[in-house]
């Protein structure tokens, strides 16, 4: 793959062309994935903010071997400083007046009874300015915070990806004219006045140790965190803006205002404002309920327990009460309540292990180390006497950088100590394998780095809602045309034939003024008369339907996870229909696709396979005198005693038990059981695997390890360690074994081990076959090898190695690698291990099904490239025949060149040698930083969408959101983001739909998501079934609602041509209003909630049906137009035939005339029957509720008319109905019309439906036939056959990229090994004393 040029010269230009498309073999049959000759630690976006001052690459991942002769220094010298967004501490423009006016920090607040010294006027002035401008204190700051302009609203999502160097001004940026950005609802912020400046642009913050009054004077924000959409002050304005961004609501408000004008409205003045208020109240209630749930989730987090130092003891308090400057104690398995600087820990030399999977997705544990000067402060009494200050950078979003200084007393004076990311423990991370730590809080609440990577909860609106807005505008246009037509008709009639209607006493339109008045009056009258063309009930109906869809999702037992008692939770039901229109899924890896659990599954030793659980069809058998198949671990225990491979088995298991960086710790309260503290879950699984087979690692000393075999302890003297890094892809430990011989034990990727074997290795071919099998099953493999080293050779090599360790300059790691090469050769291959990075249940099937549904799946992970590719293979995101396009560059120019060459190669692929379905893109965080720049993002997008799968590795939370935003910018498709950690929140909020996994690691993502589920596999039913149903149901509900109103109200329009444009109405006013409230309210509700155009089983079986929603098949403009045309057609048939049937008012049996209201009520009945008949035609399935809603609505009308027609006139209103009921119900013409007219109208619909299904069927019509007649599907047999073919191809492939089981960071393993002596007991406070290398 085209990467950056190798050292020594540029790469061959031809090498960059899409892996040499012309002669490229399919993925797996050629060079390794990461073909860079050298490797580098990947750095997130935030490391590049700062231009010329680049992040020191070794600050996060120290060079291998640094400090191998002893514990590595816990902080870096000035040349190694990591620069964050806030630049160097001496480069700030001062914002305080008192540069040197600090209190005597030796006078600790607690030491002197809680009395703090007074502040000078200059200090008060500085703090006042700091409070108001930077940190939101004071009345104005609080008011702004309440009004939605507070700190939490600040987001770095829209910062440019690179900024000019510190101290420089980008004149080109300053000279750009301000663009007039159009109003977007998602960017709405309610407030006034200037916003607060970004804190990261201010000078350093000063934090005083053990001096709460001094810290509180700075008015730092508290530790309260909110993911809610509203607060008391913002609810009303935000809600009003959101509701009246719907054009329909504006339309109804305008119509309601017109109705208040006396003598102009033909209907009652409250018939529009009343329903509008009801609609808004229902929507407000739904929003409040959903936001209340968010607040409850926030409250449970804010009220979590924390331990804060008060005096000389730690007191339990709530997270919300933790303040900047507090010294806190965090215990094992607990998350950090804020961003903390590590002071001391229970481990030797202030070491501690943290898991950041919730922040950056990485599974391996990170090692943090306190300063030596504070690492001994293990007791609360010592901590309470600590005086001084921390001079820290301001809050920013960079997860991987931190710059500060700690000033403390030393020998009667002050000592200034630099702090770097190695001492920073971030909120969102969890303490692991460390009983406790002490630390000082530096950032709280929305100023923590985690929250700075998040965005304010956005207001999301669906594609259907946006389209509905356009359709409402179109209907308003039609309404305007109808009003103008009637107004012109009225004016023409009055000017031409006014003499034929003198009894109306109409004014003469003699002057232009009178004409204008008449036009205005007529327009208002007809606007109000036809206003119900836009159904006001539609919006209440749609809100109720969506709410019920949310309930159906919550109550679905298929997406309920019984192991943790976690149901699905639809937190934002207004987005449900978009679940049926998703085009892209952006997924996190750790905790979303994987369980973050490693299991030792199988191994091969001397060509013999062993496994924990052996499938029945794979058990070992003898064929042609040769044993083939897999043995269980019991057979391994037998073989290590008597078999020819016994010695190899011994060394294999000894290597697993000794060659690692795991720390054992006995848990006395559990009877001395050993707990292994592993920085990498892979290493923990390997050590645990050795334990399973009888080789137990029991203790570690700085220069030896002790293992127990069959009840006897053996001590292996550690002579040297050649550390793992991503270039070497192997780790070697050199031991003097109990038999006195020196051996090199090496474990690593097969590619590097196999090329270092000697010629006497009889089991290589068989081991390779086993490796192929493991890789085809998605297991992570590791080869194990060894060799005996003569004493003289070791002594000669050791002198070279020690010289390399003491190399001064930037090439120490290179010298160490060269030294390691001198001894890592002529190995004897012992075997290989296979570890399962356990995927969640059903992940491969879910991803495969989503891809069949034409959904593009992108994985955005903080994990390293090899790990991500391996998971991609096992999860079926990548397949063995895919071609990987890897972008792994060092600078913007190389990145652009790489992307452009790949893009050109694909576009110029005239001979068709590359199929788009076989392309997969892999890009790392640094290259992604450049690819997301404005001038490069379009070509990156063009390349990415050509690939079937995309994996972004080593990405920061901010980059995840930026990737989603980029795709949203260029693609019209619906984006869904799914994740489980706090690092996924910004991505979840940036997508159209955010899905959170209610995982073991906390609920931060689930709290911020629109929908939360417990397992990734539930996404399959959520989108393919619930999504497809919701989209289809809501589309049908909206279309039917428009249809029913237009059918009725267009009859009123046709009537205007007969009533000389007088504005007279056919139907009684309240009967007209009840049309949407009683008579036609149930059919759209029942169709919207219960309609299933295809069953859940078949939607899941045929994922290709999902494209109906992606193409917006059921709610296209054409579909809408067809429904409207059908409504107009029905209204014409109904009106004309009603006129003909009741011609000249029709004489009744008793000799009287039927009259206007009898005719109008009869037409109303026919219209209602037609509309309900149409509902019956478009209903896909019938339940008892459908029967109650559709035929039941007609029954409701009959009963209502009888009761209302008899009672209302006697109560003094609806006098039009006086005596109507007997005339109407005794007339056979009325009953005949009510049956015949609907049939006449619907004959066209029935004929259309028949011809459509018989001659022009769509895909889902065929599936409906399969469902109706229960036709058998024989595809499973074909799928089994194809699966077998794929398996054969995998095994036949002799060269394949395998993911190797090393996921730990490239950190100095030696300093960990040398720091521990587990044979010593912990002290009074649970601290483990530091060992000395000589022990």
mmCIF file of C-alpha atoms in Angstrom, residues 223 299 301-308 315-323 337:
data_model
loop_
_atom_site.group_PDB
_atom_site.id
_atom_site.type_symbol
_atom_site.label_atom_id
_atom_site.label_comp_id
_atom_site.label_asym_id
_atom_site.label_seq_id
_atom_site.Cartn_x
_atom_site.Cartn_y
_atom_site.Cartn_z
ATOM 1 C CA UNK A 223 -18.837 19.587 38.207
ATOM 2 C CA UNK A 299 -28.944 13.426 37.911
ATOM 3 C CA UNK A 301 -24.452 10.585 37.233
ATOM 4 C CA UNK A 302 -24.047 13.926 39.005
ATOM 5 C CA UNK A 303 -24.997 12.305 42.315
ATOM 6 C CA UNK A 304 -22.467 9.475 42.063
ATOM 7 C CA UNK A 305 -20.203 9.095 45.088
ATOM 8 C CA UNK A 306 -16.732 10.640 45.278
ATOM 9 C CA UNK A 307 -14.149 10.970 48.089
ATOM 10 C CA UNK A 308 -12.713 14.443 48.699
ATOM 11 C CA UNK A 315 -15.112 12.471 53.118
ATOM 12 C CA UNK A 316 -17.717 10.990 50.822
ATOM 13 C CA UNK A 317 -19.566 13.517 48.686
ATOM 14 C CA UNK A 318 -21.352 13.734 45.345
ATOM 15 C CA UNK A 319 -19.647 14.241 42.001
ATOM 16 C CA UNK A 320 -21.479 17.518 41.552
ATOM 17 C CA UNK A 321 -19.735 18.875 44.676
ATOM 18 C CA UNK A 322 -16.208 18.112 43.449
ATOM 19 C CA UNK A 323 -14.451 21.426 42.730
ATOM 20 C CA UNK A 337 -15.226 12.244 38.497
#
